Amino acid sequence: MSDQGVAERGSAADLPRAQAERLTALRGIVAGYGRAVVAFSGGVDSALVAAVAAEQLGDDALAVTAQSPSLPGAELEAARELATAIGIRHRVVRTDELARPGYVANAGDRCYHCKSELYGHLGPIAAESGAVICNGTNRDDLGDYRPGLRAAAEGGVRSPLVEAGCGKADVRALARRLGLPVWDKPAAACLASRVPVGTPVSAPLLGEIEAAEAVLRGLGLRQVRVRHHGEIARIETDADGMAIVAREREAVERRLRGLGFRFVTLDLGGYRTGSLNPAGRDGAAP
């Protein structure tokens, strides 16, 4: 990794003892892989793994980002830029979740089919050099409703953050210490997470969600989801976002109706993860 790499800015010296120990453990775990292929979304979790992999493994570390209709174009470009800032080799692969009936059916285990598709692409890439596939799953994820964890287990994917005992708070603290610009980036998830269970997923539907969220982010919303309920766009956002939507109400309604929604609503419950999960398991997944 070059002297300009983000990860090289970090020292565990001034971290709280527990987090310093976790950073040391994380570095040792990743170094032990020898070679690594990181499933890299560009979020803070996978960014931390990628940064440590670049630091410890140099050119034997590769970050791979999946390009598909479920990933907003802006997120793909952000991942490219972040990989460059970190100093890790980066590859983009096209995945085709929409070719998997289980993904399209959206019966509650959609994430399993999505991650199976991803790891199915990463497997051959890792095999080229005998690398270990690793992801950004952290300790806090283990108690959530995340069918994708089963796909990771089936694919032999390692989760170094879990192995090092890192929860989400640790991840953000360590990412900040290493100088990662995404240390406080709001949690993200694939666009299909905005579709109610039982509603088939399609490329046009994902495109409507992406366009609607782009409109809102353009107005200044940072933490936002547009849940797609057919004719209804249900906006989930934080208190700051609600104030913006209220102030720009006419523009928001006009522009989202222009995308094909008949009704535009603001969910007074605010942004919360997992609001479309089976049995309404709020707090489970993005």
Tab-separated table of N, CA and C in Angstrom, residues 35-202:
chain	number	residue	atom	x	y	z
A	35	ARG	N	-3.912	-13.762	1.593
A	35	ARG	CA	-4.513	-13.076	0.441
A	35	ARG	C	-6.005	-12.946	0.727
A	36	ALA	N	-6.592	-11.844	0.305
A	36	ALA	CA	-8.011	-11.625	0.624
A	36	ALA	C	-8.755	-10.972	-0.530
A	37	VAL	N	-9.976	-11.415	-0.719
A	37	VAL	CA	-10.941	-10.768	-1.614
A	37	VAL	C	-12.052	-10.238	-0.722
A	38	VAL	N	-12.206	-8.924	-0.714
A	38	VAL	CA	-13.173	-8.277	0.172
A	38	VAL	C	-14.439	-7.943	-0.595
A	39	ALA	N	-15.582	-8.426	-0.103
A	39	ALA	CA	-16.875	-8.021	-0.652
A	39	ALA	C	-17.092	-6.572	-0.234
A	40	PHE	N	-16.970	-5.663	-1.181
A	40	PHE	CA	-16.824	-4.236	-0.888
A	40	PHE	C	-18.001	-3.441	-1.423
A	41	SER	N	-18.889	-3.027	-0.509
A	41	SER	CA	-20.043	-2.224	-0.909
A	41	SER	C	-19.742	-0.738	-0.888
A	42	GLY	N	-18.716	-0.353	-0.131
A	42	GLY	CA	-18.416	1.061	0.034
A	42	GLY	C	-18.991	1.628	1.317
A	43	GLY	N	-19.697	0.795	2.103
A	43	GLY	CA	-20.169	1.211	3.408
A	43	GLY	C	-19.044	1.144	4.416
A	44	VAL	N	-19.307	1.621	5.633
A	44	VAL	CA	-18.235	1.728	6.625
A	44	VAL	C	-17.682	0.365	7.025
A	45	ASP	N	-18.525	-0.665	7.105
A	45	ASP	CA	-18.053	-1.981	7.541
A	45	ASP	C	-17.054	-2.577	6.555
A	46	SER	N	-17.469	-2.669	5.292
A	46	SER	CA	-16.560	-3.263	4.306
A	46	SER	C	-15.373	-2.348	4.032
A	47	ALA	N	-15.553	-1.037	4.225
A	47	ALA	CA	-14.435	-0.109	4.027
A	47	ALA	C	-13.352	-0.344	5.076
A	48	LEU	N	-13.760	-0.592	6.318
A	48	LEU	CA	-12.770	-0.876	7.360
A	48	LEU	C	-12.006	-2.155	7.051
A	49	VAL	N	-12.733	-3.184	6.637
A	49	VAL	CA	-12.065	-4.442	6.280
A	49	VAL	C	-11.105	-4.228	5.120
A	50	ALA	N	-11.554	-3.480	4.109
A	50	ALA	CA	-10.706	-3.230	2.947
A	50	ALA	C	-9.463	-2.432	3.323
A	51	ALA	N	-9.630	-1.446	4.192
A	51	ALA	CA	-8.493	-0.623	4.592
A	51	ALA	C	-7.452	-1.452	5.338
A	52	VAL	N	-7.909	-2.293	6.252
A	52	VAL	CA	-6.974	-3.144	6.995
A	52	VAL	C	-6.335	-4.176	6.068
A	53	ALA	N	-7.118	-4.694	5.115
A	53	ALA	CA	-6.560	-5.660	4.165
A	53	ALA	C	-5.474	-5.013	3.311
A	54	ALA	N	-5.733	-3.782	2.852
A	54	ALA	CA	-4.723	-3.079	2.053
A	54	ALA	C	-3.470	-2.830	2.879
A	55	GLU	N	-3.658	-2.447	4.128
A	55	GLU	CA	-2.543	-2.167	5.023
A	55	GLU	C	-1.701	-3.410	5.292
A	56	GLN	N	-2.359	-4.521	5.536
A	56	GLN	CA	-1.667	-5.735	5.947
A	56	GLN	C	-1.198	-6.602	4.785
A	57	LEU	N	-1.928	-6.553	3.674
A	57	LEU	CA	-1.652	-7.496	2.581
A	57	LEU	C	-1.172	-6.831	1.293
A	58	GLY	N	-1.261	-5.518	1.208
A	58	GLY	CA	-0.810	-4.829	0.009
A	58	GLY	C	-1.517	-5.313	-1.242
A	59	ASP	N	-0.740	-5.684	-2.258
A	59	ASP	CA	-1.322	-6.124	-3.530
A	59	ASP	C	-1.991	-7.489	-3.454
A	60	ASP	N	-1.872	-8.171	-2.333
A	60	ASP	CA	-2.561	-9.440	-2.153
A	60	ASP	C	-3.984	-9.239	-1.629
A	61	ALA	N	-4.418	-7.983	-1.562
A	61	ALA	CA	-5.790	-7.664	-1.176
A	61	ALA	C	-6.525	-7.088	-2.381
A	62	LEU	N	-7.743	-7.529	-2.570
A	62	LEU	CA	-8.573	-7.059	-3.678
A	62	LEU	C	-9.977	-6.789	-3.159
A	63	ALA	N	-10.497	-5.606	-3.452
A	63	ALA	CA	-11.875	-5.274	-3.119
A	63	ALA	C	-12.731	-5.481	-4.362
A	64	VAL	N	-13.876	-6.129	-4.189
A	64	VAL	CA	-14.762	-6.397	-5.330
A	64	VAL	C	-16.153	-5.846	-5.016
A	65	THR	N	-16.670	-5.050	-5.924
A	65	THR	CA	-17.999	-4.462	-5.788
A	65	THR	C	-18.924	-5.037	-6.857
A	66	ALA	N	-20.123	-5.407	-6.441
A	66	ALA	CA	-21.106	-5.956	-7.379
A	66	ALA	C	-21.907	-4.833	-8.015
A	67	GLN	N	-22.016	-4.871	-9.329
A	67	GLN	CA	-22.828	-3.906	-10.065
A	67	GLN	C	-24.100	-4.592	-10.527
A	68	SER	N	-25.240	-4.052	-10.146
A	68	SER	CA	-26.523	-4.625	-10.532
A	68	SER	C	-27.596	-3.567	-10.356
A	69	PRO	N	-28.833	-3.841	-10.831
A	69	PRO	CA	-29.907	-2.856	-10.651
A	69	PRO	C	-30.232	-2.562	-9.202
A	70	SER	N	-29.804	-3.412	-8.272
A	70	SER	CA	-30.118	-3.186	-6.855
A	70	SER	C	-29.152	-2.217	-6.188
A	71	LEU	N	-28.085	-1.816	-6.887
A	71	LEU	CA	-27.108	-0.869	-6.336
A	71	LEU	C	-27.232	0.465	-7.062
A	72	PRO	N	-27.534	1.551	-6.348
A	72	PRO	CA	-27.599	2.859	-7.000
A	72	PRO	C	-26.288	3.197	-7.693
A	73	GLY	N	-26.395	3.809	-8.858
A	73	GLY	CA	-25.200	4.183	-9.595
A	73	GLY	C	-24.269	5.075	-8.798
A	74	ALA	N	-24.843	5.964	-7.991
A	74	ALA	CA	-24.024	6.863	-7.179
A	74	ALA	C	-23.207	6.080	-6.164
A	75	GLU	N	-23.772	4.983	-5.648
A	75	GLU	CA	-23.044	4.170	-4.674
A	75	GLU	C	-21.875	3.447	-5.331
A	76	LEU	N	-22.056	3.018	-6.571
A	76	LEU	CA	-20.963	2.356	-7.286
A	76	LEU	C	-19.804	3.317	-7.493
A	77	GLU	N	-20.110	4.528	-7.913
A	77	GLU	CA	-19.049	5.511	-8.125
A	77	GLU	C	-18.362	5.867	-6.810
A	78	ALA	N	-19.150	5.956	-5.748
A	78	ALA	CA	-18.565	6.254	-4.443
A	78	ALA	C	-17.630	5.126	-4.005
A	79	ALA	N	-18.002	3.879	-4.307
A	79	ALA	CA	-17.152	2.740	-3.951
A	79	ALA	C	-15.839	2.786	-4.728
A	80	ARG	N	-15.916	3.142	-5.990
A	80	ARG	CA	-14.687	3.271	-6.795
A	80	ARG	C	-13.745	4.310	-6.175
A	81	GLU	N	-14.305	5.463	-5.829
A	81	GLU	CA	-13.491	6.542	-5.273
A	81	GLU	C	-12.907	6.152	-3.921
A	82	LEU	N	-13.705	5.464	-3.123
A	82	LEU	CA	-13.228	5.063	-1.804
A	82	LEU	C	-12.102	4.042	-1.905
A	83	ALA	N	-12.234	3.100	-2.814
A	83	ALA	CA	-11.174	2.109	-3.002
A	83	ALA	C	-9.860	2.790	-3.385
A	84	THR	N	-9.960	3.801	-4.231
A	84	THR	CA	-8.765	4.556	-4.615
A	84	THR	C	-8.168	5.269	-3.409
A	85	ALA	N	-9.032	5.873	-2.581
A	85	ALA	CA	-8.551	6.580	-1.392
A	85	ALA	C	-7.890	5.626	-0.404
A	86	ILE	N	-8.455	4.442	-0.275
A	86	ILE	CA	-7.892	3.446	0.636
A	86	ILE	C	-6.560	2.922	0.119
A	87	GLY	N	-6.465	2.798	-1.194
A	87	GLY	CA	-5.247	2.274	-1.792
A	87	GLY	C	-5.300	0.782	-2.027
A	88	ILE	N	-6.512	0.240	-2.224
A	88	ILE	CA	-6.668	-1.183	-2.457
A	88	ILE	C	-7.032	-1.430	-3.916
A	89	ARG	N	-6.539	-2.523	-4.475
A	89	ARG	CA	-6.950	-2.902	-5.824
A	89	ARG	C	-8.455	-3.123	-5.818
A	90	HIS	N	-9.101	-2.769	-6.916
A	90	HIS	CA	-10.562	-2.796	-6.950
A	90	HIS	C	-11.061	-3.363	-8.274
A	91	ARG	N	-12.069	-4.201	-8.168
A	91	ARG	CA	-12.699	-4.769	-9.361
A	91	ARG	C	-14.215	-4.677	-9.216
A	92	VAL	N	-14.876	-4.416	-10.307
A	92	VAL	CA	-16.343	-4.404	-10.338
A	92	VAL	C	-16.811	-5.596	-11.151
A	93	VAL	N	-17.737	-6.356	-10.592
A	93	VAL	CA	-18.298	-7.499	-11.310
A	93	VAL	C	-19.811	-7.300	-11.448
A	94	ARG	N	-20.337	-7.747	-12.549
A	94	ARG	CA	-21.785	-7.662	-12.761
A	94	ARG	C	-22.450	-8.915	-12.197
A	95	THR	N	-23.396	-8.697	-11.310
A	95	THR	CA	-24.177	-9.804	-10.780
A	95	THR	C	-25.594	-9.717	-11.342
A	96	ASP	N	-26.299	-10.832	-11.298
A	96	ASP	CA	-27.631	-10.882	-11.908
A	96	ASP	C	-28.625	-11.534	-10.954
A	97	GLU	N	-28.881	-10.857	-9.843
A	97	GLU	CA	-29.844	-11.377	-8.880
A	97	GLU	C	-31.217	-11.584	-9.494
A	98	LEU	N	-31.564	-10.712	-10.462
A	98	LEU	CA	-32.901	-10.773	-11.057
A	98	LEU	C	-33.110	-12.021	-11.902
A	99	ALA	N	-32.042	-12.763	-12.147
A	99	ALA	CA	-32.188	-14.038	-12.853
A	99	ALA	C	-32.501	-15.171	-11.887
A	100	ARG	N	-32.483	-14.882	-10.597
A	100	ARG	CA	-32.762	-15.906	-9.581
A	100	ARG	C	-34.220	-15.803	-9.139
A	101	PRO	N	-35.020	-16.829	-9.399
A	101	PRO	CA	-36.444	-16.783	-9.020
A	101	PRO	C	-36.666	-16.485	-7.549
A	102	GLY	N	-35.807	-17.011	-6.682
A	102	GLY	CA	-35.986	-16.771	-5.257
A	102	GLY	C	-35.797	-15.314	-4.886
A	103	TYR	N	-34.924	-14.628	-5.588
A	103	TYR	CA	-34.706	-13.207	-5.352
A	103	TYR	C	-35.914	-12.411	-5.832
A	104	VAL	N	-36.348	-12.694	-7.040
A	104	VAL	CA	-37.481	-11.967	-7.622
A	104	VAL	C	-38.741	-12.169	-6.793
A	105	ALA	N	-38.957	-13.390	-6.296
A	105	ALA	CA	-40.167	-13.705	-5.535
A	105	ALA	C	-40.246	-12.896	-4.248
A	106	ASN	N	-39.102	-12.565	-3.663
A	106	ASN	CA	-39.073	-11.685	-2.496
A	106	ASN	C	-39.931	-12.232	-1.358
A	107	ALA	N	-39.705	-13.501	-1.039
A	107	ALA	CA	-40.551	-14.185	-0.065
A	107	ALA	C	-40.057	-14.070	1.373
A	108	GLY	N	-39.061	-13.255	1.611
A	108	GLY	CA	-38.537	-13.098	2.959
A	108	GLY	C	-37.093	-13.533	3.085
A	109	ASP	N	-36.619	-14.297	2.094
A	109	ASP	CA	-35.213	-14.725	2.109
A	109	ASP	C	-34.456	-14.162	0.913
A	110	ARG	N	-34.927	-13.009	0.431
A	110	ARG	CA	-34.323	-12.393	-0.752
A	110	ARG	C	-32.819	-12.185	-0.570
A	111	CYS	N	-32.407	-11.752	0.629
A	111	CYS	CA	-30.984	-11.471	0.857
A	111	CYS	C	-30.126	-12.720	0.710
A	112	TYR	N	-30.678	-13.871	1.020
A	112	TYR	CA	-29.929	-15.112	0.845
A	112	TYR	C	-29.589	-15.304	-0.632
A	113	HIS	N	-30.574	-15.104	-1.491
A	113	HIS	CA	-30.350	-15.301	-2.928
A	113	HIS	C	-29.408	-14.232	-3.488
A	114	CYS	N	-29.514	-13.017	-2.973
A	114	CYS	CA	-28.628	-11.941	-3.421
A	114	CYS	C	-27.179	-12.251	-3.055
A	115	LYS	N	-26.949	-12.620	-1.799
A	115	LYS	CA	-25.590	-12.917	-1.358
A	115	LYS	C	-25.046	-14.195	-2.014
A	116	SER	N	-25.915	-15.154	-2.278
A	116	SER	CA	-25.462	-16.357	-2.986
A	116	SER	C	-24.950	-15.994	-4.372
A	117	GLU	N	-25.648	-15.072	-5.024
A	117	GLU	CA	-25.218	-14.598	-6.331
A	117	GLU	C	-23.854	-13.909	-6.223
A	118	LEU	N	-23.707	-13.050	-5.229
A	118	LEU	CA	-22.452	-12.331	-5.043
A	118	LEU	C	-21.295	-13.285	-4.765
A	119	TYR	N	-21.488	-14.159	-3.780
A	119	TYR	CA	-20.386	-15.050	-3.407
A	119	TYR	C	-20.091	-16.062	-4.505
A	120	GLY	N	-21.088	-16.340	-5.327
A	120	GLY	CA	-20.856	-17.207	-6.475
A	120	GLY	C	-19.892	-16.585	-7.471
A	121	HIS	N	-19.875	-15.268	-7.542
A	121	HIS	CA	-18.928	-14.564	-8.402
A	121	HIS	C	-17.566	-14.406	-7.727
A	122	LEU	N	-17.588	-14.204	-6.414
A	122	LEU	CA	-16.318	-13.991	-5.713
A	122	LEU	C	-15.511	-15.276	-5.578
A	123	GLY	N	-16.191	-16.410	-5.536
A	123	GLY	CA	-15.496	-17.684	-5.377
A	123	GLY	C	-14.416	-17.911	-6.416
A	124	PRO	N	-14.749	-17.842	-7.703
A	124	PRO	CA	-13.723	-18.055	-8.729
A	124	PRO	C	-12.608	-17.007	-8.693
A	125	ILE	N	-12.951	-15.760	-8.339
A	125	ILE	CA	-11.926	-14.716	-8.255
A	125	ILE	C	-10.936	-15.055	-7.147
A	126	ALA	N	-11.456	-15.469	-6.011
A	126	ALA	CA	-10.587	-15.832	-4.893
A	126	ALA	C	-9.749	-17.059	-5.228
A	127	ALA	N	-10.348	-18.002	-5.945
A	127	ALA	CA	-9.645	-19.245	-6.275
A	127	ALA	C	-8.440	-18.999	-7.172
A	128	GLU	N	-8.459	-17.933	-7.959
A	128	GLU	CA	-7.346	-17.629	-8.859
A	128	GLU	C	-6.026	-17.488	-8.105
A	129	SER	N	-6.110	-16.954	-6.880
A	129	SER	CA	-4.876	-16.716	-6.116
A	129	SER	C	-4.866	-17.422	-4.767
A	130	GLY	N	-5.874	-18.251	-4.519
A	130	GLY	CA	-5.960	-18.917	-3.223
A	130	GLY	C	-6.312	-17.963	-2.095
A	131	ALA	N	-7.082	-16.924	-2.428
A	131	ALA	CA	-7.427	-15.904	-1.434
A	131	ALA	C	-8.622	-16.319	-0.591
A	132	VAL	N	-8.733	-15.675	0.564
A	132	VAL	CA	-9.879	-15.845	1.450
A	132	VAL	C	-10.911	-14.788	1.095
A	133	ILE	N	-12.172	-15.185	0.973
A	133	ILE	CA	-13.249	-14.217	0.770
A	133	ILE	C	-13.667	-13.701	2.139
A	134	CYS	N	-13.764	-12.394	2.276
A	134	CYS	CA	-14.224	-11.841	3.549
A	134	CYS	C	-15.231	-10.724	3.313
A	135	ASN	N	-16.086	-10.512	4.305
A	135	ASN	CA	-17.126	-9.500	4.185
A	135	ASN	C	-17.065	-8.526	5.356
A	136	GLY	N	-18.027	-7.612	5.407
A	136	GLY	CA	-18.045	-6.589	6.442
A	136	GLY	C	-19.048	-6.846	7.547
A	137	THR	N	-19.504	-8.070	7.685
A	137	THR	CA	-20.426	-8.389	8.776
A	137	THR	C	-19.765	-8.086	10.120
A	138	ASN	N	-20.483	-7.373	10.981
A	138	ASN	CA	-19.948	-7.103	12.310
A	138	ASN	C	-20.760	-7.849	13.366
A	139	ARG	N	-20.288	-7.816	14.589
A	139	ARG	CA	-20.885	-8.607	15.663
A	139	ARG	C	-22.366	-8.294	15.875
A	140	ASP	N	-22.740	-7.014	15.741
A	140	ASP	CA	-24.132	-6.627	15.962
A	140	ASP	C	-25.071	-7.228	14.930
A	141	ASP	N	-24.549	-7.539	13.744
A	141	ASP	CA	-25.384	-8.118	12.690
A	141	ASP	C	-25.885	-9.510	13.050
A	142	LEU	N	-25.179	-10.183	13.931
A	142	LEU	CA	-25.504	-11.585	14.195
A	142	LEU	C	-26.848	-11.756	14.876
A	143	GLY	N	-27.341	-10.713	15.531
A	143	GLY	CA	-28.632	-10.802	16.187
A	143	GLY	C	-29.773	-10.290	15.333
A	144	ASP	N	-29.457	-9.864	14.112
A	144	ASP	CA	-30.469	-9.323	13.214
A	144	ASP	C	-31.059	-10.407	12.322
A	145	TYR	N	-32.124	-10.032	11.622
A	145	TYR	CA	-32.715	-10.911	10.621
A	145	TYR	C	-31.953	-10.697	9.324
A	146	ARG	N	-30.983	-11.536	9.059
A	146	ARG	CA	-30.119	-11.382	7.890
A	146	ARG	C	-29.916	-12.742	7.213
A	147	PRO	N	-30.800	-13.083	6.293
A	147	PRO	CA	-30.651	-14.362	5.580
A	147	PRO	C	-29.347	-14.484	4.821
A	148	GLY	N	-28.734	-13.354	4.499
A	148	GLY	CA	-27.470	-13.395	3.773
A	148	GLY	C	-26.349	-14.054	4.551
A	149	LEU	N	-26.480	-14.107	5.869
A	149	LEU	CA	-25.448	-14.761	6.675
A	149	LEU	C	-25.350	-16.244	6.341
A	150	ARG	N	-26.490	-16.850	5.989
A	150	ARG	CA	-26.475	-18.275	5.622
A	150	ARG	C	-25.686	-18.475	4.330
A	151	ALA	N	-25.852	-17.549	3.388
A	151	ALA	CA	-25.109	-17.649	2.130
A	151	ALA	C	-23.608	-17.517	2.378
A	152	ALA	N	-23.240	-16.647	3.315
A	152	ALA	CA	-21.826	-16.483	3.635
A	152	ALA	C	-21.261	-17.763	4.228
A	153	ALA	N	-22.021	-18.386	5.119
A	153	ALA	CA	-21.556	-19.636	5.735
A	153	ALA	C	-21.385	-20.718	4.677
A	154	GLU	N	-22.338	-20.806	3.753
A	154	GLU	CA	-22.264	-21.818	2.694
A	154	GLU	C	-21.088	-21.564	1.757
A	155	GLY	N	-20.739	-20.293	1.582
A	155	GLY	CA	-19.648	-19.950	0.667
A	155	GLY	C	-18.282	-19.909	1.321
A	156	GLY	N	-18.213	-20.268	2.614
A	156	GLY	CA	-16.924	-20.246	3.306
A	156	GLY	C	-16.362	-18.853	3.482
A	157	VAL	N	-17.253	-17.867	3.563
A	157	VAL	CA	-16.823	-16.471	3.664
A	157	VAL	C	-16.471	-16.142	5.112
A	158	ARG	N	-15.360	-15.455	5.302
A	158	ARG	CA	-14.924	-15.064	6.642
A	158	ARG	C	-15.442	-13.666	6.976
A	159	SER	N	-15.657	-13.435	8.255
A	159	SER	CA	-16.127	-12.138	8.749
A	159	SER	C	-15.129	-11.634	9.792
A	160	PRO	N	-14.061	-10.966	9.352
A	160	PRO	CA	-13.002	-10.583	10.287
A	160	PRO	C	-13.459	-9.634	11.392
A	161	LEU	N	-14.465	-8.806	11.123
A	161	LEU	CA	-14.948	-7.917	12.177
A	161	LEU	C	-15.577	-8.725	13.305
A	162	VAL	N	-16.323	-9.759	12.943
A	162	VAL	CA	-16.906	-10.637	13.956
A	162	VAL	C	-15.799	-11.359	14.705
A	163	GLU	N	-14.829	-11.875	13.973
A	163	GLU	CA	-13.732	-12.621	14.592
A	163	GLU	C	-12.945	-11.755	15.566
A	164	ALA	N	-12.881	-10.451	15.282
A	164	ALA	CA	-12.149	-9.532	16.153
A	164	ALA	C	-13.031	-8.960	17.264
A	165	GLY	N	-14.309	-9.326	17.252
A	165	GLY	CA	-15.219	-8.849	18.291
A	165	GLY	C	-15.728	-7.441	18.090
A	166	CYS	N	-15.721	-6.954	16.851
A	166	CYS	CA	-16.119	-5.576	16.575
A	166	CYS	C	-17.622	-5.453	16.329
A	167	GLY	N	-18.286	-4.611	17.121
A	167	GLY	CA	-19.662	-4.223	16.859
A	167	GLY	C	-19.680	-2.952	16.041
A	168	LYS	N	-20.868	-2.425	15.767
A	168	LYS	CA	-20.980	-1.254	14.898
A	168	LYS	C	-20.277	-0.034	15.486
A	169	ALA	N	-20.412	0.178	16.789
A	169	ALA	CA	-19.746	1.332	17.402
A	169	ALA	C	-18.232	1.225	17.253
A	170	ASP	N	-17.706	0.016	17.404
A	170	ASP	CA	-16.270	-0.192	17.217
A	170	ASP	C	-15.864	0.109	15.784
A	171	VAL	N	-16.684	-0.364	14.845
A	171	VAL	CA	-16.375	-0.156	13.429
A	171	VAL	C	-16.269	1.334	13.121
A	172	ARG	N	-17.223	2.098	13.584
A	172	ARG	CA	-17.197	3.537	13.294
A	172	ARG	C	-16.001	4.214	13.973
A	173	ALA	N	-15.712	3.825	15.199
A	173	ALA	CA	-14.585	4.424	15.904
A	173	ALA	C	-13.262	4.087	15.217
A	174	LEU	N	-13.104	2.838	14.804
A	174	LEU	CA	-11.857	2.427	14.158
A	174	LEU	C	-11.737	3.050	12.772
A	175	ALA	N	-12.859	3.118	12.052
A	175	ALA	CA	-12.829	3.741	10.729
A	175	ALA	C	-12.454	5.219	10.838
A	176	ARG	N	-12.968	5.863	11.857
A	176	ARG	CA	-12.617	7.276	12.065
A	176	ARG	C	-11.135	7.412	12.389
A	177	ARG	N	-10.624	6.524	13.232
A	177	ARG	CA	-9.214	6.589	13.610
A	177	ARG	C	-8.310	6.338	12.423
A	178	LEU	N	-8.758	5.509	11.501
A	178	LEU	CA	-7.951	5.220	10.311
A	178	LEU	C	-8.142	6.273	9.214
A	179	GLY	N	-8.973	7.250	9.487
A	179	GLY	CA	-9.153	8.335	8.527
A	179	GLY	C	-10.069	8.013	7.370
A	180	LEU	N	-10.926	7.016	7.532
A	180	LEU	CA	-11.834	6.660	6.442
A	180	LEU	C	-12.954	7.694	6.337
A	181	PRO	N	-13.175	8.273	5.173
A	181	PRO	CA	-14.174	9.341	5.040
A	181	PRO	C	-15.610	8.870	5.249
A	182	VAL	N	-15.824	7.563	5.237
A	182	VAL	CA	-17.186	7.036	5.407
A	182	VAL	C	-17.469	6.606	6.844
A	183	TRP	N	-16.629	7.008	7.793
A	183	TRP	CA	-16.771	6.524	9.167
A	183	TRP	C	-18.156	6.819	9.737
A	184	ASP	N	-18.792	7.927	9.299
A	184	ASP	CA	-20.113	8.270	9.805
A	184	ASP	C	-21.190	8.167	8.737
A	185	LYS	N	-20.895	7.460	7.659
A	185	LYS	CA	-21.873	7.308	6.579
A	185	LYS	C	-23.090	6.533	7.092
A	186	PRO	N	-24.304	7.017	6.805
A	186	PRO	CA	-25.499	6.289	7.254
A	186	PRO	C	-25.532	4.881	6.669
A	187	ALA	N	-26.148	3.978	7.413
A	187	ALA	CA	-26.290	2.602	6.936
A	187	ALA	C	-27.019	2.595	5.595
A	188	ALA	N	-26.584	1.720	4.714
A	188	ALA	CA	-27.207	1.590	3.409
A	188	ALA	C	-27.623	0.144	3.204
A	189	ALA	N	-28.417	-0.097	2.210
A	189	ALA	CA	-28.840	-1.452	1.866
A	189	ALA	C	-29.258	-1.445	0.413
A	190	CYS	N	-29.357	-2.617	-0.180
A	190	CYS	CA	-29.725	-2.673	-1.591
A	190	CYS	C	-31.129	-2.115	-1.787
A	191	LEU	N	-31.397	-1.621	-2.966
A	191	LEU	CA	-32.683	-0.983	-3.257
A	191	LEU	C	-33.863	-1.921	-3.052
A	192	ALA	N	-33.643	-3.211	-3.200
A	192	ALA	CA	-34.741	-4.163	-3.037
A	192	ALA	C	-35.251	-4.215	-1.607
A	193	SER	N	-34.465	-3.711	-0.656
A	193	SER	CA	-34.914	-3.696	0.739
A	193	SER	C	-36.071	-2.724	0.940
A	194	ARG	N	-36.368	-1.914	-0.054
A	194	ARG	CA	-37.490	-0.974	0.030
A	194	ARG	C	-38.793	-1.587	-0.479
A	195	VAL	N	-38.740	-2.845	-0.894
A	195	VAL	CA	-39.908	-3.505	-1.493
A	195	VAL	C	-40.548	-4.446	-0.469
A	196	PRO	N	-41.843	-4.327	-0.209
A	196	PRO	CA	-42.493	-5.202	0.782
A	196	PRO	C	-42.354	-6.673	0.421
A	197	VAL	N	-42.172	-7.490	1.441
A	197	VAL	CA	-42.103	-8.931	1.237
A	197	VAL	C	-43.357	-9.398	0.509
A	198	GLY	N	-43.157	-10.241	-0.510
A	198	GLY	CA	-44.273	-10.749	-1.296
A	198	GLY	C	-44.492	-9.996	-2.584
A	199	THR	N	-43.959	-8.793	-2.691
A	199	THR	CA	-44.037	-8.032	-3.935
A	199	THR	C	-42.835	-8.389	-4.799
A	200	PRO	N	-43.058	-8.904	-6.001
A	200	PRO	CA	-41.924	-9.292	-6.854
A	200	PRO	C	-40.998	-8.107	-7.137
A	201	VAL	N	-39.717	-8.384	-7.172
A	201	VAL	CA	-38.713	-7.367	-7.455
A	201	VAL	C	-38.461	-7.328	-8.958
A	202	SER	N	-38.374	-6.135	-9.515
A	202	SER	CA	-38.092	-5.984	-10.946
A	202	SER	C	-37.159	-4.803	-11.150
